[in-house]
Coordinates of C-alpha atoms in Angstrom, one line a residue:
M126 CA -21.2 -40.3 -16.5
T127 CA -20.7 -38.5 -12.9
G128 CA -19.3 -41.6 -11.2
T129 CA -19.6 -42.2 -7.6
P130 CA -17.8 -40.9 -4.5
D131 CA -16.1 -44.3 -3.9
D132 CA -15.2 -44.2 -7.6
A133 CA -13.7 -40.7 -7.3
A134 CA -11.5 -41.9 -4.3
E135 CA -10.3 -44.9 -5.9
R136 CA -9.3 -42.9 -9.2
H137 CA -7.6 -39.9 -7.4
V138 CA -4.2 -40.3 -5.7
P139 CA -3.4 -36.7 -4.3
V140 CA 0.3 -35.7 -4.3
L141 CA 1.8 -34.9 -1.2
L142 CA -1.5 -34.8 0.7
Q143 CA -0.6 -34.9 4.1
R144 CA 2.0 -32.2 3.8
C145 CA -0.6 -30.1 2.3
V146 CA -3.0 -30.4 5.1
D147 CA -0.5 -30.0 7.6
L148 CA 0.9 -26.8 5.9
L149 CA -2.6 -25.4 5.6
A150 CA -4.2 -26.5 8.9
P151 CA -2.9 -23.8 11.2
A152 CA -4.6 -21.1 8.8
L153 CA -7.8 -23.1 8.9
A154 CA -8.5 -23.5 12.5
E155 CA -10.7 -20.6 13.5
P156 CA -14.4 -21.5 12.7
G157 CA -15.4 -20.4 9.4
A158 CA -12.2 -20.3 7.9
V159 CA -12.1 -20.9 4.4
L160 CA -9.8 -22.9 2.0
V161 CA -9.8 -22.2 -1.8
D162 CA -9.0 -25.4 -3.4
C163 CA -8.2 -23.7 -7.2
T164 CA -8.0 -27.2 -8.8
L165 CA -10.5 -29.2 -7.3
G166 CA -10.0 -32.2 -9.8
M167 CA -11.3 -35.4 -7.9
G168 CA -11.7 -33.9 -4.6
G169 CA -8.9 -35.6 -3.0
H170 CA -7.2 -32.6 -1.3
S171 CA -10.4 -30.9 -0.3
E172 CA -11.7 -34.0 1.4
A173 CA -8.3 -34.4 3.6
V174 CA -9.0 -30.9 4.7
L175 CA -12.7 -31.2 5.4
E176 CA -11.9 -34.6 7.3
Q177 CA -8.9 -33.3 9.4
V178 CA -9.8 -29.9 9.9
P179 CA -13.3 -29.7 11.2
T180 CA -13.3 -25.9 11.3
A181 CA -12.6 -25.3 7.8
R182 CA -15.1 -24.5 4.9
V183 CA -13.7 -25.4 1.2
V184 CA -14.6 -23.3 -1.9
G185 CA -13.4 -25.6 -4.8
I186 CA -12.8 -24.5 -8.2
D187 CA -12.4 -26.2 -11.4
R188 CA -12.6 -25.5 -15.2
D189 CA -13.8 -28.9 -15.8
P190 CA -17.5 -29.7 -15.6
E191 CA -16.7 -33.4 -14.9
A192 CA -14.5 -32.8 -12.2
I193 CA -17.1 -30.5 -10.7
A194 CA -19.5 -33.5 -10.8
R195 CA -17.4 -36.0 -9.4
A196 CA -16.2 -33.9 -6.6
S197 CA -19.5 -32.7 -5.8
R198 CA -20.8 -36.3 -5.0
R199 CA -17.8 -37.2 -3.2
L200 CA -17.9 -34.3 -1.1
E201 CA -21.9 -33.9 -0.6
R202 CA -21.6 -35.5 2.9
F203 CA -20.0 -32.3 4.4
G204 CA -23.1 -30.3 3.3
D205 CA -22.8 -26.7 3.4
R206 CA -19.0 -26.8 4.3
F207 CA -18.1 -27.5 0.6
R208 CA -19.2 -25.6 -2.5
A209 CA -18.2 -26.1 -5.7
V210 CA -17.4 -23.2 -8.6
H211 CA -17.2 -23.8 -12.1
A212 CA -14.2 -21.6 -13.3
V213 CA -10.6 -21.0 -14.1
Y214 CA -8.8 -20.6 -11.4
D215 CA -7.0 -17.0 -12.5
E216 CA -10.7 -16.1 -11.4
I217 CA -10.1 -16.7 -7.9
G218 CA -10.4 -13.0 -7.0
D219 CA -13.9 -12.9 -8.5
V220 CA -14.8 -16.2 -7.0
V221 CA -13.9 -15.2 -3.5
S222 CA -15.7 -11.8 -3.9
D223 CA -19.0 -13.5 -5.1
V224 CA -18.8 -16.8 -2.7
V225 CA -17.1 -15.7 0.5
G226 CA -17.1 -12.0 0.6
G227 CA -14.0 -11.4 2.3
P228 CA -10.3 -12.7 2.6
V229 CA -10.0 -16.1 2.7
Q230 CA -7.5 -18.3 5.1
G231 CA -6.0 -20.4 2.5
V232 CA -5.6 -21.2 -0.9
L233 CA -4.4 -24.5 -2.5
M234 CA -3.2 -25.2 -6.0
D235 CA -2.2 -28.6 -7.7
L236 CA -1.2 -27.6 -11.0
G237 CA -1.1 -29.7 -14.2
V238 CA -3.3 -32.5 -15.6
S239 CA -5.6 -34.3 -13.4
S240 CA -6.0 -38.1 -12.6
L241 CA -9.7 -37.7 -14.2
Q242 CA -8.3 -36.3 -17.5
I243 CA -6.0 -38.7 -17.9
D244 CA -8.0 -41.7 -17.3
E245 CA -10.7 -40.5 -19.5
A246 CA -9.5 -41.7 -23.0
D247 CA -11.8 -40.1 -24.9
R248 CA -10.1 -36.7 -23.7
G249 CA -7.4 -37.1 -25.8
F250 CA -4.8 -36.3 -23.1
S251 CA -3.2 -39.4 -22.7
Y252 CA -0.5 -40.4 -25.6
A253 CA -1.4 -44.3 -24.3
H254 CA -4.7 -44.5 -25.8
D255 CA -6.1 -43.3 -29.4
A256 CA -8.8 -40.6 -29.1
P257 CA -9.9 -37.5 -30.7
L258 CA -7.2 -34.8 -30.4
D259 CA -9.1 -32.5 -27.8
M260 CA -7.0 -31.9 -24.3
R261 CA -9.2 -29.1 -23.4
M262 CA -9.7 -29.1 -19.4
D263 CA -13.2 -27.4 -20.1
P264 CA -14.5 -29.2 -23.1
T265 CA -17.0 -26.9 -23.4
T266 CA -15.0 -23.8 -24.9
G267 CA -11.9 -23.1 -26.6
Q268 CA -9.4 -24.5 -29.3
T269 CA -8.7 -28.1 -29.3
A270 CA -5.2 -29.8 -29.6
A271 CA -6.3 -30.8 -33.4
D272 CA -7.0 -27.0 -33.9
V273 CA -3.5 -26.1 -33.1
L274 CA -1.9 -28.9 -35.1
N275 CA -4.1 -27.9 -38.1
T276 CA -3.5 -24.2 -37.8
Y277 CA -0.2 -23.3 -36.5
D278 CA 3.0 -22.5 -38.7
E279 CA 6.0 -24.2 -38.2
R280 CA 7.5 -21.9 -36.4
A281 CA 4.7 -21.6 -33.7
L282 CA 4.6 -25.3 -33.5
T283 CA 8.7 -25.3 -32.8
R284 CA 8.3 -22.5 -30.2
I285 CA 5.6 -24.3 -27.9
L286 CA 7.4 -27.8 -28.3
R287 CA 10.5 -26.5 -27.2
E288 CA 9.4 -24.3 -24.2
Y289 CA 6.3 -26.1 -22.9
G290 CA 7.4 -29.6 -23.7
E291 CA 11.4 -29.1 -23.5
E292 CA 11.6 -31.1 -26.6
R293 CA 15.0 -31.2 -28.1
F294 CA 13.8 -32.0 -31.5
A295 CA 11.2 -29.4 -31.4
Q296 CA 11.5 -28.3 -35.1
R297 CA 11.8 -31.6 -36.4
V298 CA 8.6 -32.6 -34.7
A299 CA 7.0 -29.1 -36.1
R300 CA 8.2 -29.9 -39.4
A301 CA 6.7 -33.4 -39.5
I302 CA 3.4 -32.3 -37.9
V303 CA 3.3 -29.7 -40.8
R304 CA 4.2 -32.2 -43.6
R305 CA 1.5 -34.4 -42.3
R306 CA -1.3 -32.0 -42.2
E307 CA -0.8 -31.2 -45.9
Q308 CA -2.1 -34.6 -46.8
R309 CA -5.0 -34.6 -44.1
P310 CA -6.2 -32.7 -41.1
W311 CA -4.9 -34.0 -37.7
E312 CA -7.9 -35.8 -35.9
R313 CA -6.3 -38.8 -33.8
S314 CA -3.9 -39.0 -31.0
A315 CA -2.3 -42.4 -32.2
E316 CA -1.4 -40.7 -35.3
L317 CA 0.4 -38.0 -33.6
V318 CA 2.2 -40.6 -31.4
E319 CA 3.3 -42.4 -34.6
V320 CA 4.6 -38.9 -36.3
V321 CA 6.5 -38.3 -33.6
R322 CA 7.9 -41.0 -32.9
A323 CA 9.0 -41.3 -36.6
A324 CA 10.3 -38.0 -36.3
I325 CA 12.7 -38.3 -33.2
P326 CA 16.0 -40.1 -33.8
A327 CA 16.0 -43.6 -33.1
A328 CA 19.1 -43.4 -30.9
T329 CA 17.2 -41.1 -28.8
R330 CA 14.2 -43.2 -28.1
T331 CA 15.8 -46.0 -26.1
T332 CA 14.9 -43.9 -22.9
G333 CA 12.5 -41.5 -21.0
G334 CA 9.4 -43.4 -21.9
N335 CA 7.2 -42.3 -24.8
P336 CA 8.9 -39.9 -27.3
A337 CA 5.6 -38.1 -27.7
K338 CA 4.9 -37.5 -24.0
R339 CA 6.8 -34.0 -24.2
T340 CA 4.8 -33.2 -27.3
F341 CA 1.3 -34.1 -25.7
Q342 CA 2.6 -32.1 -22.8
A343 CA 3.3 -29.2 -24.6
L344 CA 0.0 -29.1 -26.6
R345 CA -1.9 -29.6 -23.4
I346 CA -0.2 -26.4 -21.6
E347 CA -1.0 -24.4 -25.0
V348 CA -4.5 -25.5 -25.4
N349 CA -5.5 -24.5 -21.9
G350 CA -3.3 -21.6 -21.5
E351 CA -2.0 -22.8 -18.3
L352 CA 1.0 -20.8 -18.1
E353 CA -0.8 -17.6 -18.7
V354 CA -3.7 -18.6 -16.1
L355 CA -0.7 -18.9 -13.6
E356 CA 0.7 -16.0 -14.2
R357 CA -2.4 -14.1 -13.5
A358 CA -3.5 -16.7 -10.6
V359 CA -0.5 -16.6 -8.0
P360 CA -0.6 -13.1 -7.3
D361 CA -4.3 -13.2 -7.0
A362 CA -4.2 -16.2 -4.9
V363 CA -1.9 -14.1 -2.6
D364 CA -4.1 -11.0 -2.7
V365 CA -7.2 -12.9 -1.4
L366 CA -5.4 -14.1 1.7
A367 CA -6.3 -12.7 4.9
V368 CA -2.9 -11.8 7.2
G369 CA -2.1 -15.1 8.5
G370 CA -3.7 -17.0 5.4
R371 CA -1.7 -19.5 3.6
V372 CA -1.0 -20.3 -0.1
V373 CA 0.3 -24.0 -1.1
V374 CA 1.2 -24.7 -4.3
E375 CA 2.4 -27.9 -6.3
S376 CA 4.1 -27.6 -9.9
Y377 CA 5.0 -30.5 -12.0
H378 CA 7.0 -28.5 -14.8
S379 CA 10.0 -26.2 -14.4
L380 CA 8.2 -23.2 -15.8
E381 CA 5.2 -23.4 -13.7
D382 CA 7.5 -23.7 -10.6
R383 CA 9.3 -20.5 -11.9
I384 CA 6.3 -18.4 -11.8
V385 CA 5.4 -19.9 -8.3
K386 CA 8.8 -19.2 -7.0
R387 CA 9.1 -15.6 -8.6
V388 CA 5.8 -14.5 -6.7
L389 CA 6.3 -15.9 -3.4
A390 CA 9.8 -14.6 -3.2
A391 CA 9.0 -11.4 -4.3
G392 CA 6.5 -10.9 -1.3
A393 CA 9.2 -12.4 1.1
T394 CA 11.7 -9.7 -0.1
I395 CA 12.1 -6.2 0.8
S396 CA 11.6 -4.2 -2.0
A397 CA 13.6 -1.0 -1.0
P398 CA 17.0 -0.2 -2.8
P399 CA 19.5 -1.7 -0.6
G400 CA 21.5 0.6 1.7
L401 CA 18.6 2.6 3.3
P402 CA 19.6 3.2 6.9
V403 CA 15.6 2.6 7.5
V404 CA 13.3 0.4 5.3
P405 CA 9.9 2.0 4.7
D406 CA 7.0 0.2 5.8
E407 CA 5.6 -0.1 2.5
D408 CA 8.7 -2.0 1.3
Q409 CA 8.5 -4.6 3.9
P410 CA 7.8 -8.0 3.2
Y411 CA 4.5 -9.0 3.0
L412 CA 4.8 -13.3 3.1
R413 CA 6.8 -15.5 4.9
L414 CA 8.3 -18.5 2.9
L415 CA 7.0 -22.0 4.7
T416 CA 9.3 -24.2 2.6
R417 CA 13.0 -23.9 2.1
G418 CA 12.9 -23.9 -1.6
A419 CA 10.9 -26.3 -3.2
E420 CA 9.9 -29.7 -1.4
E421 CA 9.9 -32.9 -3.3
A422 CA 7.8 -36.0 -2.9
S423 CA 9.6 -38.9 -0.8
A424 CA 10.9 -42.1 -2.3
V425 CA 8.2 -44.1 -1.2
E426 CA 5.7 -41.8 -2.7
R427 CA 7.5 -41.6 -5.8
E428 CA 7.4 -45.3 -5.9
S429 CA 3.7 -45.4 -5.1
N430 CA 2.3 -42.7 -7.3
P431 CA 4.3 -41.9 -10.3
R432 CA 2.8 -38.7 -10.9
S433 CA 4.3 -37.6 -7.7
A434 CA 7.9 -38.0 -9.4
S435 CA 8.1 -34.3 -10.7
V436 CA 6.2 -32.4 -7.8
R437 CA 7.7 -29.3 -6.6
L438 CA 5.7 -27.8 -3.4
R439 CA 6.0 -24.2 -2.3
A440 CA 4.0 -22.4 0.3
A441 CA 4.0 -19.1 2.1
E442 CA 2.1 -17.0 4.9
R443 CA 0.8 -13.7 4.4
T444 CA 2.3 -11.8 7.4
R445 CA 0.6 -8.3 6.6
S446 CA -1.4 -6.5 4.0
T447 CA 0.1 -6.2 0.5
P448 CA 1.1 -2.3 0.0
A449 CA -0.8 -0.5 -2.5
H450 CA 2.4 -0.4 -5.3
R451 CA 3.0 -4.2 -4.9
R452 CA -0.5 -5.4 -5.1
P453 CA -1.2 -7.1 -8.7
H454 CA -2.7 -5.4 -11.6
R455 CA -5.6 -7.0 -13.0
P456 CA -6.9 -6.7 -16.8
T457 CA -10.4 -6.3 -17.0
D458 CA -10.9 -8.5 -19.7
R459 CA -9.8 -12.3 -19.9
P460 CA -9.2 -14.5 -23.3
H461 CA -11.6 -17.1 -21.5
D462 CA -15.2 -17.6 -21.0
P463 CA -15.7 -18.3 -17.2
G464 CA -18.5 -20.0 -18.0
E465 CA -21.0 -21.3 -15.3
R466 CA -20.2 -19.8 -11.8
T467 CA -21.4 -22.3 -9.3
R468 CA -22.9 -25.6 -8.7

């Protein structure tokens, strides 16, 4: 099922939508300017840019074939101003080279799980619906959440629950997961919710929502390699920008925001040792930060769109070419299947 344009618009509520457009628009003012929407999802951010910035073209990347199909239907009225690419967004360098052929004027990343993935109950992302434990953003490739639960040892499970889910009781939950799989393999999300709830002390279950929320988040991040992908993608996103181009990133997890902050701050900082009377040209900053720290959603938006409660937005503008010694090193091999290129 590919849905309709109206269906996509109704189901997807973009976070900080107008703020993202306002930050990107100055860089997209010249005819033929290109924005790469690295996390196309249901196409809400791309649609707003195409509507409000008539000079812009958009290349939308997503690893989820269903998202590509729905967003393409939603945005087909823009004709050749929009092009969808089925890829993981750490492939942005290859996508820009193949599709655009040169530097771009804008890059947008809206990280985390999309509305489509949460709403499709049979994908297993939501702890509110019983479903197979899948959680793959691209359901055509890679390990599932069930694979992780059935094969990782207690120590590995504890690590991902603690690091990615910030779960205080990570070891207790991991031990319960291993104990339960000795009886039968993990298959369904409702079973996981039940085991997690039982593993967490009753006194701590009265606040903070469903106690399985943190475990589901940790599994999703692990299954999709989200932090590893982001570590590669943010430097490459900066690298594909033309001078004057802008990058905007929305994060929903402290570890995501830390990666983004580190890359943007490094580009906006002199790299020479302190105390030099003259800073060499190659050590001058090549980015200008456009936000003071990380911006959050307003109280009004948090009330109307709960997904915006944890957002942290950072943005920067490229002011000059990146010196050769500060350019990202890209491995030739990536640990995932890039899948189908364009659609």
